[in-house]
Coordinates of C-alpha atoms in Angstrom, one line a residue:
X1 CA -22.5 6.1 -19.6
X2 CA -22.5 5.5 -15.9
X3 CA -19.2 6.5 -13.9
X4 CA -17.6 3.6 -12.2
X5 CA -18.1 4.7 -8.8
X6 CA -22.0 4.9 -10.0
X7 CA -21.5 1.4 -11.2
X8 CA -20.1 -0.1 -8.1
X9 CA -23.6 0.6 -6.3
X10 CA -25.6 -0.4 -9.2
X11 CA -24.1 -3.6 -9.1
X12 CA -23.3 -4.5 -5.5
X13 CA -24.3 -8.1 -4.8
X14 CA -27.5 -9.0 -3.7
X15 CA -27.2 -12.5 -2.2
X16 CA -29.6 -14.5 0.0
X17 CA -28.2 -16.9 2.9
X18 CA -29.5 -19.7 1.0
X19 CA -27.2 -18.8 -2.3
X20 CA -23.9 -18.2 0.2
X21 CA -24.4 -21.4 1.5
X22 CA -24.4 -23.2 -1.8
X23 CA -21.3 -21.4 -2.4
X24 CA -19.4 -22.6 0.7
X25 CA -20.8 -26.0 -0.4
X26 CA -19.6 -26.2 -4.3
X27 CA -16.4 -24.3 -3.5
X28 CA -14.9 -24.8 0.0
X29 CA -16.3 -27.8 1.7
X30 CA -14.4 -30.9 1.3
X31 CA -15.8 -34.6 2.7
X32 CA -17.6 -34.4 5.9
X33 CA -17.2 -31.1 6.9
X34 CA -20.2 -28.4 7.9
X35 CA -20.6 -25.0 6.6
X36 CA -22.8 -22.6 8.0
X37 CA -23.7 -19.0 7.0
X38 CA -23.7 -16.5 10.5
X39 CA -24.4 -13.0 8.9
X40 CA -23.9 -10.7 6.5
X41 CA -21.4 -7.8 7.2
X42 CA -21.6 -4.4 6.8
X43 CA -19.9 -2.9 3.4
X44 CA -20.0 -0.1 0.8
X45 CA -19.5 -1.8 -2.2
X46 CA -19.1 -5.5 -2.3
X47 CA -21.2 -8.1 0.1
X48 CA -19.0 -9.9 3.1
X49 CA -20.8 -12.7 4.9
X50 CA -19.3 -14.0 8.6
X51 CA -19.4 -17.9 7.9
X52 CA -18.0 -21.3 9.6
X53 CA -16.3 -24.4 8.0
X54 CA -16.7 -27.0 10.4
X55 CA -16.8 -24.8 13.3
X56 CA -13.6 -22.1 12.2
X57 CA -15.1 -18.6 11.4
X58 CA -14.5 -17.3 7.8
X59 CA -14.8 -14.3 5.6
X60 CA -16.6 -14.8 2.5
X61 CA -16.6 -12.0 0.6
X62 CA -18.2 -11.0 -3.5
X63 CA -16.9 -9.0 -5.4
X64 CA -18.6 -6.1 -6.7
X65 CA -19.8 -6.5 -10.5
X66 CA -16.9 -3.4 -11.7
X67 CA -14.1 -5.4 -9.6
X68 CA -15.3 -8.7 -10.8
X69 CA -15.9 -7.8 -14.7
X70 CA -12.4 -6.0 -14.6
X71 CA -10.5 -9.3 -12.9
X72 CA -12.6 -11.9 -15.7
X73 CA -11.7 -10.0 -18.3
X74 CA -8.1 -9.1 -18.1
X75 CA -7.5 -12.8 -16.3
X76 CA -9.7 -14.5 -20.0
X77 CA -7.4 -12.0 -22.1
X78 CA -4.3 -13.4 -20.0
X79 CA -5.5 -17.1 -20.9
X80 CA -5.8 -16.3 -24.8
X81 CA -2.3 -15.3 -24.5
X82 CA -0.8 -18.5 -23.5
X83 CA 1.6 -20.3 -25.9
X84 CA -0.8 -23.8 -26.1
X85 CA -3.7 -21.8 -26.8
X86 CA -2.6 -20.6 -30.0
X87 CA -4.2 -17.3 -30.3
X88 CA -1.3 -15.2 -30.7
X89 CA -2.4 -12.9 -28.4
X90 CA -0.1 -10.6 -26.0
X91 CA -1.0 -11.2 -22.5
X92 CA -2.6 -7.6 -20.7
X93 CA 0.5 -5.9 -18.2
X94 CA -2.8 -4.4 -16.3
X95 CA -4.2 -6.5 -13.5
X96 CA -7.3 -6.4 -11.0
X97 CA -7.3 -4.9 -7.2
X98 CA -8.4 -8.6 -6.8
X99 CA -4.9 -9.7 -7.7
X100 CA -3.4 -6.8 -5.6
X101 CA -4.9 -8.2 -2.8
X102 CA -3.5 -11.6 -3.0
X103 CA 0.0 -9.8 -3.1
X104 CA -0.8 -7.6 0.0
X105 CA -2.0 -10.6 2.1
X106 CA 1.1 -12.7 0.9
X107 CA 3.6 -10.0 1.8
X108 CA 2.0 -9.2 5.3
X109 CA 1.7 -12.7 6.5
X110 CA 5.6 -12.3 6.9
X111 CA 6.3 -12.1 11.0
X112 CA 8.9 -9.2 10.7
X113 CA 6.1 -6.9 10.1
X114 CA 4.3 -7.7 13.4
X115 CA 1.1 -7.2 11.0
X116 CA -2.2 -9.0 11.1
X117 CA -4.5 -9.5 8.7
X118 CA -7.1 -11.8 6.6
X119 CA -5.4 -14.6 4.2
X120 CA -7.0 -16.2 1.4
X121 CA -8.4 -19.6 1.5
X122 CA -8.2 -21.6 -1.7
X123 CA -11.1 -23.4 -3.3
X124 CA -11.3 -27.0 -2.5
X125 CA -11.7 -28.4 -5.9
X126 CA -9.7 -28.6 -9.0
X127 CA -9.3 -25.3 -11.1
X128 CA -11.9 -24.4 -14.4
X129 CA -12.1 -22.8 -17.1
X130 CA -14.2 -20.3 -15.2
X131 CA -11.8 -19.4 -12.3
X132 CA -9.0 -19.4 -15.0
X133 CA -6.6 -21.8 -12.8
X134 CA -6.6 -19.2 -9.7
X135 CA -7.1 -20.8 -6.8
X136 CA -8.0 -17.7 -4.6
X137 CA -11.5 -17.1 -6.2
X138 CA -14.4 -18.8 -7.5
X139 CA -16.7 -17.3 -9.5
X140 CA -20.6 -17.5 -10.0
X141 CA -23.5 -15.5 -11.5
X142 CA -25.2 -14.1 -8.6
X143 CA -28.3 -11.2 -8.7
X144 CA -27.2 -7.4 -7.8
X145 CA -28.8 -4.2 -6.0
X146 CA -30.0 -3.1 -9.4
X147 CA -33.4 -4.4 -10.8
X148 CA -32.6 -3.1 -14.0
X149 CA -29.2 -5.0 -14.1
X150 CA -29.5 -9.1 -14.7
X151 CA -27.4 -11.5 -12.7
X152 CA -23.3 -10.6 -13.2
X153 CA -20.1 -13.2 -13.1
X154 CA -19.3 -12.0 -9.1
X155 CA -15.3 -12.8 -8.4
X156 CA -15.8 -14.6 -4.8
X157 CA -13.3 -15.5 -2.3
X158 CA -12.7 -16.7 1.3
X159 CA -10.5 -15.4 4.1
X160 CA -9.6 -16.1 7.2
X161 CA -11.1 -14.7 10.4
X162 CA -9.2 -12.0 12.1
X163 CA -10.2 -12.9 16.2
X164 CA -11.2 -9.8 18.0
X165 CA -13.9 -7.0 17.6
X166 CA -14.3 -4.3 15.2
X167 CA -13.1 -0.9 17.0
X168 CA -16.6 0.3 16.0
X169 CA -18.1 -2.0 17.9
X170 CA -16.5 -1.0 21.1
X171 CA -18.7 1.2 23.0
X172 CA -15.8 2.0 25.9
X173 CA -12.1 2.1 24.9
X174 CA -9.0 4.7 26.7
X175 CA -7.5 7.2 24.2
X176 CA -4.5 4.7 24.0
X177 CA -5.9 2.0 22.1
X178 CA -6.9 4.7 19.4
X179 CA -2.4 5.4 19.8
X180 CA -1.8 2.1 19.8
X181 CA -4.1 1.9 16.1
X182 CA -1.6 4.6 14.5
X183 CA 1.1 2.8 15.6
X184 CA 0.0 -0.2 13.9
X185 CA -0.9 2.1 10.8
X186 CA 2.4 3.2 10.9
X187 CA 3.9 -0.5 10.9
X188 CA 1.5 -1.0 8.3
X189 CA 3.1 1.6 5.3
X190 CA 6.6 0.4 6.8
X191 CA 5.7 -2.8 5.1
X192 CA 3.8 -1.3 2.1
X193 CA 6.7 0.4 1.3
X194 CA 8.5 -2.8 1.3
X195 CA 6.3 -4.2 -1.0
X196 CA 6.6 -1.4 -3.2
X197 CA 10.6 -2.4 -3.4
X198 CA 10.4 -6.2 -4.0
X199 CA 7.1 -6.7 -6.0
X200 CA 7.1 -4.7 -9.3
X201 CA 3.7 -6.7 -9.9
X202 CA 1.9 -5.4 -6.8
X203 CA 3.1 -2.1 -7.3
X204 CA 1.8 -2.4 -11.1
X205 CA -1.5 -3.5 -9.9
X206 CA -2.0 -0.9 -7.6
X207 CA -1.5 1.4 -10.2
X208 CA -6.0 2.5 -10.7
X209 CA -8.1 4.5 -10.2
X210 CA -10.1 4.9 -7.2
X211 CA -12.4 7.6 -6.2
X212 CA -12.3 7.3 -2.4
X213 CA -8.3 8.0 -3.0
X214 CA -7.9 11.3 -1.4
X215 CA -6.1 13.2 -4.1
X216 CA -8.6 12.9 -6.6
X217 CA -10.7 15.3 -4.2
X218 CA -11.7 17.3 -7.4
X219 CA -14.0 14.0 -8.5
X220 CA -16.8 14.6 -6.5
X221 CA -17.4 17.5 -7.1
X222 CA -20.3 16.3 -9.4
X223 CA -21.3 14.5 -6.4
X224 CA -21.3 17.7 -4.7
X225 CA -24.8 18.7 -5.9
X226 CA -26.6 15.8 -4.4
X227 CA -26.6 17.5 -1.0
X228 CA -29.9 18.7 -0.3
X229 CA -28.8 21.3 2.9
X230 CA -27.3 24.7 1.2
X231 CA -24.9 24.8 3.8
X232 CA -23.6 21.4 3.6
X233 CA -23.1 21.9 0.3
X234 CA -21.3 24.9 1.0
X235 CA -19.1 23.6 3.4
X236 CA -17.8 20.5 1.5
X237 CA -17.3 22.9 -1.5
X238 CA -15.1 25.4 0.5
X239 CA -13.2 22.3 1.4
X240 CA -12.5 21.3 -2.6
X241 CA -11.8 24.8 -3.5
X242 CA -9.2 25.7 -0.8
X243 CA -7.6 21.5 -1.9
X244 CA -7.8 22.6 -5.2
X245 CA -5.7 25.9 -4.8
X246 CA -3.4 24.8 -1.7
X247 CA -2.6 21.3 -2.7
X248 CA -3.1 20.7 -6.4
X249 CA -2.5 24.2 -8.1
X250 CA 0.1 25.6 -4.8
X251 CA 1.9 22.8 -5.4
X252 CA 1.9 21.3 -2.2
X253 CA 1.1 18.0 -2.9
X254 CA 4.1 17.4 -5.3
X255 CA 6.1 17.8 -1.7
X256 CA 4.4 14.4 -0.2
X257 CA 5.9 11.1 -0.4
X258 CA 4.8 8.7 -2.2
X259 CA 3.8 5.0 -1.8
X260 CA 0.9 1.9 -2.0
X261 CA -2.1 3.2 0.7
X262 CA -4.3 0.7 2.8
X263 CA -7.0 4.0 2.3
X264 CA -9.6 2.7 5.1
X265 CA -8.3 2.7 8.1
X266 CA -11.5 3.2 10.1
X267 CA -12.4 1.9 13.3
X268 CA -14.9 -0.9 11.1
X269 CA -11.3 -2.2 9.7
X270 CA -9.1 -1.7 13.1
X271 CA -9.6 -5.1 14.8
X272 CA -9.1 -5.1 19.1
X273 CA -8.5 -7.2 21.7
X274 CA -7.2 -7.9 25.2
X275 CA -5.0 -10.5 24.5
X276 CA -2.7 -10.1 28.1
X277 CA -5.5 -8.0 30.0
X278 CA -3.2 -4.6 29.2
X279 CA -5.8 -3.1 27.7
X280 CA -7.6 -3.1 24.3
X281 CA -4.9 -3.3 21.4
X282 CA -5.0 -3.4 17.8
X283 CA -4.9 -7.2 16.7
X284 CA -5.4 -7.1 13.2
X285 CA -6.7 -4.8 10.1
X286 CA -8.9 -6.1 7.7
X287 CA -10.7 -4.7 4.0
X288 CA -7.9 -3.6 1.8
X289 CA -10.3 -2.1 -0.9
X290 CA -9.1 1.0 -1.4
X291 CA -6.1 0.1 -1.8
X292 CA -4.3 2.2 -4.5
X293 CA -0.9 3.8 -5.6
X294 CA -2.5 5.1 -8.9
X295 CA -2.6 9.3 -9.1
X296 CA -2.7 12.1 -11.6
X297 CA 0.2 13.4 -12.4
X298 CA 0.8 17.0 -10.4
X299 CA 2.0 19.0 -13.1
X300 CA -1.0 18.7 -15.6
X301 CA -3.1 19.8 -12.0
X302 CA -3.4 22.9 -12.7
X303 CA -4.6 22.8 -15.8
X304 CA -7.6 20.2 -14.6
X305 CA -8.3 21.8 -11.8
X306 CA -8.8 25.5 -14.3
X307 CA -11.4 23.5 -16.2
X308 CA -13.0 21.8 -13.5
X309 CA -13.6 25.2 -12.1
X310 CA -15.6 26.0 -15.6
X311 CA -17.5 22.9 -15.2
X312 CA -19.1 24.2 -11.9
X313 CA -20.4 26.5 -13.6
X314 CA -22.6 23.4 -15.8
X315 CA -26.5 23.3 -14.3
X316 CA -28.2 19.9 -13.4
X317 CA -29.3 18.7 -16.5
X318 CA -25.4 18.7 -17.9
X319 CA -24.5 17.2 -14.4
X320 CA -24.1 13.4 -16.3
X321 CA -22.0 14.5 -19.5
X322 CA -19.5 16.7 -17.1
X323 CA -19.2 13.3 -14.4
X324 CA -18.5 11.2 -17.8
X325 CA -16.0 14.1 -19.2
X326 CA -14.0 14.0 -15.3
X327 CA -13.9 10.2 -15.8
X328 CA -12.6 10.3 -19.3
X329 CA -10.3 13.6 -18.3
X330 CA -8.9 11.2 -15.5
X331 CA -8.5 7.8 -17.5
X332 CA -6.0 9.4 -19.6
X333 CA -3.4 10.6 -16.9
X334 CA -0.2 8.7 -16.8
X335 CA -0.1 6.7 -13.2
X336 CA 2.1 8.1 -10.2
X337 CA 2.4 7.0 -6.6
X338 CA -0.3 7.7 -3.7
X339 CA 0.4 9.9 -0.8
X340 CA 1.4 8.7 2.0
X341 CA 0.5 10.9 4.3
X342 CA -3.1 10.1 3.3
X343 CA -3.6 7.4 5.1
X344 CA -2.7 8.9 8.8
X345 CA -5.3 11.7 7.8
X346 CA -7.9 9.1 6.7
X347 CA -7.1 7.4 10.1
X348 CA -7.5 10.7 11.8
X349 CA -10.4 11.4 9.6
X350 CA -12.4 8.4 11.2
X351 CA -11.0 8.7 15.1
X352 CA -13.4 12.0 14.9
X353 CA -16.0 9.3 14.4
X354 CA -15.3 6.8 16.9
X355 CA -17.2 6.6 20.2
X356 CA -14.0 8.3 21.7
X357 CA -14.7 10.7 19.5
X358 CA -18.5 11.4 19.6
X359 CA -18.5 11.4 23.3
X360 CA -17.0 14.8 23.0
X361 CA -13.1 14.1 22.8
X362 CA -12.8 14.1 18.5
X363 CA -9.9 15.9 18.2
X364 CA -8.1 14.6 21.0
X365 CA -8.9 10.9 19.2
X366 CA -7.3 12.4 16.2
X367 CA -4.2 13.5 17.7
X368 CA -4.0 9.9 19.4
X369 CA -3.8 8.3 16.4
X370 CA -1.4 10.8 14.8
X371 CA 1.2 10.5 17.8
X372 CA 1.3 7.0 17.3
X373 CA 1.6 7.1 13.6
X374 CA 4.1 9.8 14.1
X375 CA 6.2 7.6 16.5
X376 CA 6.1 4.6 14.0
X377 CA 6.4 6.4 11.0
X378 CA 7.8 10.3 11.5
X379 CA 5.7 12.5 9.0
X380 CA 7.9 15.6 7.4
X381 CA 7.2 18.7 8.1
X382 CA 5.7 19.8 4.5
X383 CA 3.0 16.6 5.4
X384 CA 2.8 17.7 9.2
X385 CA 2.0 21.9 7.5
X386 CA -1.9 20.3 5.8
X387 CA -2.8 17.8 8.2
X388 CA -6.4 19.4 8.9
X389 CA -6.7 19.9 5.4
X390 CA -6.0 16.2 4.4
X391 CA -8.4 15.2 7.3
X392 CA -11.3 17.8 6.1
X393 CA -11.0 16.5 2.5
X394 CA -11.7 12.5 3.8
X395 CA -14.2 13.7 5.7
X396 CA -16.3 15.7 2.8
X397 CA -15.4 12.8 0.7
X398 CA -17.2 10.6 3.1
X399 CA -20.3 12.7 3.6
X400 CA -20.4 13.5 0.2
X401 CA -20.6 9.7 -1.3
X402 CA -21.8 8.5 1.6
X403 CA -24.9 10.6 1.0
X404 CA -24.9 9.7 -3.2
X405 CA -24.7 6.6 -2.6
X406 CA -27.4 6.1 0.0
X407 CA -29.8 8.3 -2.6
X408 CA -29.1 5.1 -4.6
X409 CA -29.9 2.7 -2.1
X410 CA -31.6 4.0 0.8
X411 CA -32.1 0.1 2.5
X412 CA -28.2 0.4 3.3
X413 CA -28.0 1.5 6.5
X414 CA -24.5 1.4 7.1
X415 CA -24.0 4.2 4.7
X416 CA -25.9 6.0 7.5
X417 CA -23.2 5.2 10.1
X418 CA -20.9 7.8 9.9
X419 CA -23.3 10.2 8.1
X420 CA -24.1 12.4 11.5
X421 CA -21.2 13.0 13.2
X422 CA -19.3 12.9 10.0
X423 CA -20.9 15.7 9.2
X424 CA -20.6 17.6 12.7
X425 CA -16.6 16.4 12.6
X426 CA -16.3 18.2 9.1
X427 CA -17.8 21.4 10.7
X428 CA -15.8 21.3 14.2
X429 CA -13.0 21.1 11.9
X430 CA -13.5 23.2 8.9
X431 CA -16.8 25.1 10.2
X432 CA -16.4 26.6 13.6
X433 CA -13.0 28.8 12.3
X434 CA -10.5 27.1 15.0
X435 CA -7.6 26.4 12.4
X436 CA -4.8 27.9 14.7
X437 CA -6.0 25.7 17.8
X438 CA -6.2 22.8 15.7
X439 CA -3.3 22.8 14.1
X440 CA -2.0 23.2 17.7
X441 CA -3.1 20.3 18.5
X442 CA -1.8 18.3 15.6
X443 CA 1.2 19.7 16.3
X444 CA 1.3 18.6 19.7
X445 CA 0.7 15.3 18.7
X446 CA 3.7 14.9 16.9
X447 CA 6.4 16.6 19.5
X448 CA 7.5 15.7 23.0
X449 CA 6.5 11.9 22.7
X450 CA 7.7 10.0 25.4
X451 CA 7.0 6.5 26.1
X452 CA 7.3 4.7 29.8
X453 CA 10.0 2.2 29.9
X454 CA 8.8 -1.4 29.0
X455 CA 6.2 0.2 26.9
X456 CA 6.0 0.2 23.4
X457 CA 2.9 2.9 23.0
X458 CA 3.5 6.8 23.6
X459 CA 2.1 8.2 26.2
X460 CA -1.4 11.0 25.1
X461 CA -2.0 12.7 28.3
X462 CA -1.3 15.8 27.1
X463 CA -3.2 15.1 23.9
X464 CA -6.2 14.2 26.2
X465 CA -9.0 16.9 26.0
X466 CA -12.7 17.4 25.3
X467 CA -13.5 19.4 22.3
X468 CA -14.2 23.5 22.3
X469 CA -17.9 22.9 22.8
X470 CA -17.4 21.0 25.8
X471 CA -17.0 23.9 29.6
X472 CA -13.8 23.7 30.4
X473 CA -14.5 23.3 34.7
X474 CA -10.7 24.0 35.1
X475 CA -10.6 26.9 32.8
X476 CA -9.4 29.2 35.4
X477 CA -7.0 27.3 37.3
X478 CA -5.1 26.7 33.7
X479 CA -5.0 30.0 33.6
X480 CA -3.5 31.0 36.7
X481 CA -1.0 27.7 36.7
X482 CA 0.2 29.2 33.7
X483 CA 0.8 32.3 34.8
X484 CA 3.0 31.2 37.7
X485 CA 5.1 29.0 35.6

């Protein structure tokens, strides 16, 4: 029995131009208007397409088949269950991350967040038995990555454009747009935690499981053993152990607050422009796919993390039965709320990766987009004490699924993206033994902001500077400056 997370890539959507377009056409094209498909975007786990409605860019995006199966079938158990059907059913309390994200979009559209991001277009024709009356989706059998897997019911829904470039996409960029991004992070969880207050549905829905959520670091270690280099392999695995005794069996973790995560915020999702010719700013955030607020409950942690620490010792042919037994071991934990320092260190995780950062300035990107986080949304001191920990764990994550999952489909390129200097990020920072000048630097980050009057973004010089590798030309005068003050 596959894993879900083995799922997902098994059935990611495999749709041609011609089949998107037909979409556009049955579903959101009314009278006269022209619908063209642009490209197809880059993504894990689902398929996203850049398209135009008579001349107005759009997002159309498919659901994976584990995302779409879970949404038909808790959404076709919720229409049994109504009164004129007569079934006598009870109506599920568990929704999809599909519905979540209709939440999410509806409560940041509100202007007192200062937060932009995609909303949902509704389908242009009456509701079916298919869609089950939801007019955010449409839904149609479409062919997936896996030959051995026939067509599935994909969930399929439209957004609108967020104007402006991907960060990734930006080749040249000053250290204080990557400020100005944890800033808007920061506004970001301000509102999450709203939403957390006033929606006791969203916060229901969020309640899942998702393996790319940081605290369930333990997961892949079955994943762990797909890394050909030995000392890969031994570097993400000394970055799992020291989680699993620092955060989950120290206890640390149980001293984070909680709340709903975005979980992605990479420079693919961090959307920039110059909208007054200040400078590249953050304009929008998009893909809210990892969204959770689902986690295991930290006192039973010890006690998983003691027989996860027997299951290393399984060899490769038991490698399936102990990824179904973590599944099953995690399926039955009661539901808690996320971390929220998680998403900073994700942020941070993915500044490393920036062209900032590979131009030889990673951790100083990393602290940029902490101080503005910080100044948005102040981290406590017990959050502030594992930063570099937090932002090693995202990283082995990445490298670890990133290179699963391109062992599965090695014509996805964009799993290949980050796969480099992920790797040399995870080794600057957990490799090259510099945790005291790190966590300097972190620390610096978060104390001292100032920001100029009539600006709203601190200032980073003193955050600005190239990484240990790099000569430091000025070495010497430092030296003798600080000696004379």
């Amino acid at each position: 029995m596959a894993s879900d997370e083995d799922r997902r890539k098994l059935l990611k959507p495999k749709v041609a131009a011609e089949e998107v377009l037909s979409i556009l056409n049955d579903f959101y094209v009314a009278g006269d208007e022209h619908a063209e498909v642009l490209r197809e975007l880059d993504s894990y786990d689902d398929a996203n397409y850049l398209v135009k409605i008579d001349g107005e860019r759009a997002l159309l995006k498919i659901h994976n088949g584990v995302e779409s199966e879970k949404y038909i079938r808790l959404h076709a158990a919720r229409k049994r269950a109504e009164p004129n059907n007569g079934e006598g059913v009870s109506a599920p309390t568990e929704s999809s991350i599909i519905d979540l994200h209709t939440a999410l979009y509806n409560h940041l559209a509100k202007p007192e967040y200062n937060v932009n991001t995609c909303k949902t277009i509704p389908v242009k024709r009456p509701p079916s038995k298919e869609d089950y009356g939801d007019h955010s989706v449409c839904i149609r059998k479409l062919p997936v990555v896996s030959s051995e897997h026939p067509p599935q019911n994909l969930v399929i829904r439209l957004h609108t454009w967020v104007d402006g470039i991907p960060l990734s996409s930006t080749k040249f960029f000053p250290l204080e747009t990557l400020v100005d991004a944890g800033a808007y992070l920061g506004r970001m969880c301000h509102a999450l935690d709203d939403l957390v207050a006033s929606d006791a549905s969203a916060l229901e829905i969020s309640k899942r499981y998702f393996a790319w959520d940081g605290r369930h670091l333990m997961d892949a270690m079955p994943y762990v053993e797909h890394i050909d280099d030995p000392e890969r392999r031994k570097l993400v695995s000394s970055v799992i152990d020291t989680f699993r005794k620092v955060i989950l069996e120290g206890g640390e973790g149980n001293k984070f607050r909680l709340g709903i995560n975005h979980g992605d915020f990479s420079d693919a999702n961090i959307i920039v422009s110059d909208l007054d010719n200040t400078g590249l700013r953050v304009s929008g955030a998009i893909d809210f796919g990892d969204t959770v607020y689902r986690l295991v409950i930290p006192p039973m942690c010890g006690c998983r993390c003691q027989l996860l620490v027997k299951l290393e010792t399984l060899d490769r042919r038991r490698a399936r039965a102990q990824s179904l037994l973590l599944t099953l071991l995690t399926a039955i934990y009661l539901p808690c709320k996320s971390w929220r320092v998680l998403d900073v260190t994700t942020a941070m995780a993915y500044a490393l990766l920036t062209s900032y950062g590979k131009a030889g300035r990673s951790i100083s990107a990393a602290c940029a987009v902490l101080r503005g986080f910080h100044h948005s949304y102040p981290l406590t001191p017990d959050e502030r004490k594992h930063l570099r920990l937090l932002v090693a764990s995202r990283l082995a994550l990445s490298v670890t699924f990133g290179n699963y999952s391109f062992k599965k489909n090695p014509a996805n390129e964009y799993l290949l993206l980050h796969a480099k200097p992920a790797w040399n990020a995870l080794d600057l920072l957990w490799g090259k033994q510099l945790p005291d000048a790190i966590d300097n630097a972190f620390n610096v980050a978060c104390e001292n902001i100032k920001v100029k009057k009539g600006s709203t973004t601190p200032e980073c010089a003193d955050v600005s500077f190239p990484d240990p590798w790099i000569p430091d030309l000025l070495a010497s005068a430092r030296s003798e400056l600080t000696k004379a003050t």
